mmCIF file of C-alpha atoms in Angstrom:
data_model
loop_
_atom_site.group_PDB
_atom_site.id
_atom_site.type_symbol
_atom_site.label_atom_id
_atom_site.label_comp_id
_atom_site.label_asym_id
_atom_site.label_seq_id
_atom_site.Cartn_x
_atom_site.Cartn_y
_atom_site.Cartn_z
ATOM 1 C CA MET Y 1 17.191 104.642 -166.497
ATOM 2 C CA MET Y 2 14.353 103.008 -165.619
ATOM 3 C CA SER Y 3 12.552 102.916 -167.198
ATOM 4 C CA LEU Y 4 8.153 104.753 -166.990
ATOM 5 C CA GLY Y 5 6.838 101.682 -165.971
ATOM 6 C CA LEU Y 6 8.702 100.704 -162.506
ATOM 7 C CA ILE Y 7 8.732 104.600 -161.880
ATOM 8 C CA SER Y 8 4.414 104.153 -161.869
ATOM 9 C CA ASP Y 9 4.932 101.196 -159.968
ATOM 10 C CA PHE Y 10 7.378 102.688 -156.889
ATOM 11 C CA VAL Y 11 4.564 106.119 -156.507
ATOM 12 C CA LEU Y 12 1.844 103.238 -156.359
ATOM 13 C CA VAL Y 13 3.555 102.026 -153.920
ATOM 14 C CA ALA Y 14 4.171 104.386 -152.270
ATOM 15 C CA LEU Y 15 0.638 105.514 -152.210
ATOM 16 C CA LEU Y 16 -0.682 102.247 -150.820
ATOM 17 C CA ALA Y 17 1.897 102.786 -148.198
ATOM 18 C CA VAL Y 18 0.261 106.336 -147.312
ATOM 19 C CA THR Y 19 -4.586 104.594 -147.867
ATOM 20 C CA LEU Y 20 -2.901 101.672 -145.419
ATOM 21 C CA PHE Y 21 -1.411 104.454 -142.816
ATOM 22 C CA TYR Y 22 -4.548 106.506 -142.892
ATOM 23 C CA VAL Y 23 -6.617 103.640 -142.957
ATOM 24 C CA MET Y 24 -4.960 101.584 -140.021
ATOM 25 C CA ARG Y 25 -5.717 105.525 -138.055
ATOM 26 C CA LEU Y 26 -9.169 105.681 -139.797
ATOM 27 C CA LEU Y 27 -9.733 102.026 -137.808
ATOM 28 C CA ARG Y 28 -7.880 103.296 -134.360
ATOM 29 C CA ARG Y 29 -10.414 106.241 -134.641
ATOM 30 C CA LEU Y 30 -13.606 104.323 -135.289
ATOM 31 C CA GLY Y 31 -12.480 101.816 -132.174
ATOM 32 C CA GLU Y 32 -12.327 104.601 -130.497
ATOM 33 C CA LEU Y 33 -15.530 105.772 -131.290
ATOM 34 C CA GLN Y 34 -17.598 102.205 -131.105
ATOM 35 C CA LYS Y 35 -15.652 102.542 -126.882
ATOM 36 C CA ASP Y 36 -18.003 106.117 -126.997
ATOM 37 C CA ARG Y 37 -21.642 104.692 -129.207
ATOM 38 C CA GLU Y 38 -21.368 102.101 -126.233
ATOM 39 C CA SER Y 39 -20.403 105.120 -122.872
ATOM 40 C CA PHE Y 40 -22.989 107.018 -123.805
ATOM 41 C CA GLN Y 41 -25.239 103.424 -125.222
ATOM 42 C CA LYS Y 42 -24.935 103.331 -120.996
ATOM 43 C CA LEU Y 43 -24.948 107.001 -120.305
ATOM 44 C CA ILE Y 44 -28.558 106.887 -121.541
ATOM 45 C CA GLN Y 45 -29.938 102.869 -120.090
ATOM 46 C CA ASP Y 46 -28.569 105.363 -116.461
ATOM 47 C CA PHE Y 47 -30.570 108.458 -117.714
ATOM 48 C CA SER Y 48 -33.786 106.147 -118.129
ATOM 49 C CA ALA Y 49 -33.596 103.989 -115.209
ATOM 50 C CA ALA Y 50 -32.735 107.627 -113.060
ATOM 51 C CA THR Y 51 -35.969 109.331 -114.827
ATOM 52 C CA GLN Y 52 -38.188 106.378 -113.583
ATOM 53 C CA GLN Y 53 -37.063 105.648 -110.041
ATOM 54 C CA ALA Y 54 -37.897 109.503 -109.659
ATOM 55 C CA ASP Y 55 -41.475 109.063 -111.184
ATOM 56 C CA ARG Y 56 -41.359 106.210 -109.400
ATOM 57 C CA SER Y 57 -41.110 109.009 -106.248
ATOM 58 C CA LEU Y 58 -43.419 111.626 -107.649
ATOM 59 C CA ALA Y 59 -46.338 109.562 -107.090
ATOM 60 C CA ASP Y 60 -45.073 108.001 -103.928
ATOM 61 C CA LEU Y 61 -44.609 111.880 -103.065
ATOM 62 C CA ARG Y 62 -48.640 112.790 -104.398
ATOM 63 C CA ALA Y 63 -49.589 109.868 -102.708
ATOM 64 C CA GLY Y 64 -48.602 110.856 -99.097
ATOM 65 C CA GLY Y 65 -48.853 114.893 -99.235
ATOM 66 C CA ASP Y 66 -52.406 113.500 -100.780
ATOM 67 C CA GLY Y 67 -52.128 111.153 -97.101
ATOM 68 C CA ILE Y 68 -51.259 113.875 -95.284
ATOM 69 C CA GLY Y 69 -53.149 115.880 -96.403
ATOM 70 C CA ARG Y 70 -56.307 114.611 -95.618
ATOM 71 C CA GLU Y 71 -55.715 114.184 -92.809
ATOM 72 C CA LEU Y 72 -54.133 117.598 -92.039
ATOM 73 C CA GLY Y 73 -57.979 118.963 -92.850
ATOM 74 C CA GLU Y 74 -59.845 116.123 -90.548
ATOM 75 C CA ARG Y 75 -56.976 117.345 -87.922
ATOM 76 C CA ILE Y 76 -59.096 121.446 -89.179
ATOM 77 C CA GLY Y 77 -61.923 119.521 -88.844
ATOM 78 C CA ARG Y 78 -61.790 118.497 -85.119
ATOM 79 C CA GLY Y 79 -60.846 121.173 -83.775
ATOM 80 C CA GLN Y 80 -62.703 123.364 -85.337
ATOM 81 C CA SER Y 81 -65.508 121.363 -84.147
ATOM 82 C CA VAL Y 82 -63.713 122.126 -80.766
ATOM 83 C CA VAL Y 83 -62.979 125.926 -81.291
ATOM 84 C CA ALA Y 84 -66.690 125.901 -81.351
ATOM 85 C CA GLU Y 85 -67.181 123.508 -78.110
ATOM 86 C CA LEU Y 86 -65.223 125.856 -76.197
ATOM 87 C CA GLN Y 87 -67.414 128.534 -77.576
ATOM 88 C CA ARG Y 88 -70.621 127.498 -76.563
ATOM 89 C CA SER Y 89 -69.727 126.733 -72.828
ATOM 90 C CA SER Y 90 -67.056 130.271 -72.327
ATOM 91 C CA GLU Y 91 -71.075 131.557 -73.911
ATOM 92 C CA ASP Y 92 -72.636 129.279 -70.464
ATOM 93 C CA ILE Y 93 -69.266 130.328 -68.837
ATOM 94 C CA LYS Y 94 -70.383 133.689 -68.462
ATOM 95 C CA MET Y 95 -74.514 133.094 -69.249
ATOM 96 C CA LEU Y 96 -73.837 131.394 -65.389
ATOM 97 C CA ILE Y 97 -71.540 133.951 -64.434
ATOM 98 C CA VAL Y 98 -73.547 137.576 -64.756
ATOM 99 C CA ARG Y 99 -76.415 135.046 -63.149
ATOM 100 C CA ALA Y 100 -74.628 134.108 -60.380
ATOM 101 C CA GLU Y 101 -73.497 138.067 -60.057
ATOM 102 C CA SER Y 102 -77.060 138.945 -60.516
ATOM 103 C CA ALA Y 103 -77.588 136.634 -57.641
ATOM 104 C CA ALA Y 104 -74.491 137.538 -55.077
ATOM 105 C CA ASP Y 105 -75.797 142.027 -55.876
ATOM 106 C CA ARG Y 106 -80.037 140.711 -54.482
ATOM 107 C CA LEU Y 107 -77.197 138.802 -50.829
ATOM 108 C CA GLU Y 108 -76.002 141.550 -50.515
ATOM 109 C CA ALA Y 109 -79.517 144.130 -49.910
ATOM 110 C CA GLN Y 110 -81.245 141.081 -48.383
ATOM 111 C CA LEU Y 111 -78.094 141.145 -45.971
ATOM 112 C CA GLY Y 112 -78.254 145.079 -46.242
ATOM 113 C CA ALA Y 113 -81.737 145.326 -45.298
ATOM 114 C CA SER Y 114 -82.138 142.723 -42.719
ATOM 115 C CA ARG Y 115 -79.057 143.948 -41.538
ATOM 116 C CA GLN Y 116 -81.311 147.948 -41.153
ATOM 117 C CA MET Y 117 -84.418 146.458 -39.466
ATOM 118 C CA PRO Y 118 -84.928 147.340 -35.781
ATOM 119 C CA ALA Y 119 -84.683 143.885 -34.286
ATOM 120 C CA VAL Y 120 -88.007 143.148 -32.868
ATOM 121 C CA ALA Y 121 -89.263 141.455 -29.967
ATOM 122 C CA PRO Y 122 -89.437 137.819 -29.626
ATOM 123 C CA THR Y 123 -92.992 135.573 -30.333
ATOM 124 C CA ALA Y 124 -93.681 132.033 -30.791
ATOM 125 C CA SER Y 125 -93.252 132.284 -33.962
ATOM 126 C CA SER Y 126 -90.030 133.485 -34.468
ATOM 127 C CA ALA Y 127 -88.229 132.237 -31.671
ATOM 128 C CA PRO Y 128 -84.627 131.298 -32.092
ATOM 129 C CA ARG Y 129 -84.362 127.923 -32.211
ATOM 130 C CA ALA Y 130 -82.466 125.742 -31.091
ATOM 131 C CA GLY Y 131 -79.327 126.422 -33.396
ATOM 132 C CA GLY Y 132 -79.734 129.976 -33.248
ATOM 133 C CA GLU Y 133 -81.566 130.280 -36.252
ATOM 134 C CA SER Y 134 -85.128 132.106 -36.484
ATOM 135 C CA GLU Y 135 -88.229 129.225 -38.590
ATOM 136 C CA HIS Y 136 -89.071 132.451 -39.981
ATOM 137 C CA LYS Y 137 -86.581 132.661 -43.002
ATOM 138 C CA PRO Y 138 -87.916 135.313 -46.798
ATOM 139 C CA ALA Y 139 -88.871 133.048 -49.698
ATOM 140 C CA GLN Y 140 -85.051 132.268 -51.861
ATOM 141 C CA ASP Y 141 -85.811 131.905 -55.723
ATOM 142 C CA PRO Y 142 -83.284 128.660 -56.181
ATOM 143 C CA GLN Y 143 -80.641 130.399 -57.312
ATOM 144 C CA THR Y 144 -79.861 131.892 -53.966
ATOM 145 C CA GLN Y 145 -80.682 129.320 -51.823
ATOM 146 C CA ALA Y 146 -77.855 127.849 -53.695
ATOM 147 C CA LEU Y 147 -76.107 130.202 -53.591
ATOM 148 C CA LEU Y 148 -76.950 130.553 -49.947
ATOM 149 C CA SER Y 149 -75.715 126.500 -49.683
ATOM 150 C CA ALA Y 150 -72.519 127.991 -51.133
ATOM 151 C CA LEU Y 151 -71.436 129.863 -48.515
ATOM 152 C CA GLY Y 152 -72.475 127.809 -46.587
ATOM 153 C CA ARG Y 153 -70.877 124.700 -47.154
ATOM 154 C CA ILE Y 154 -67.525 127.395 -47.681
ATOM 155 C CA ARG Y 155 -67.637 129.207 -44.285
#
């Protein structure tokens, strides 16, 4: 039979073979882990670069938004001043319309009164002129004169 030393050597060789097998397997897994680590580091670097780009883009958007906000504020201010000017002009036009209506009412009243006056024999002072108009005109305010002038031009 074999000696105890030889059996223990075979057992030791078998154990060393199993250990060598596990060492090789462990080395292969460590190599894969190293590759995965490098991929993970590259992924972290890409993520960091993307984050920095996003920060720069946000800063650009904020700057652009602030500029557009200021420009929009200026345009709103100009629009409000134009609206105020239009309101003042509208009030002026309303006042002019009221005055024109008042002058038209006075003109109608004067025309109605002149039509109702009996025909008087022409005298030297009220003799018709060559143009067919009477020299005597009732005293009129400037608004009425302007309105009569405008009506005369329309005809």
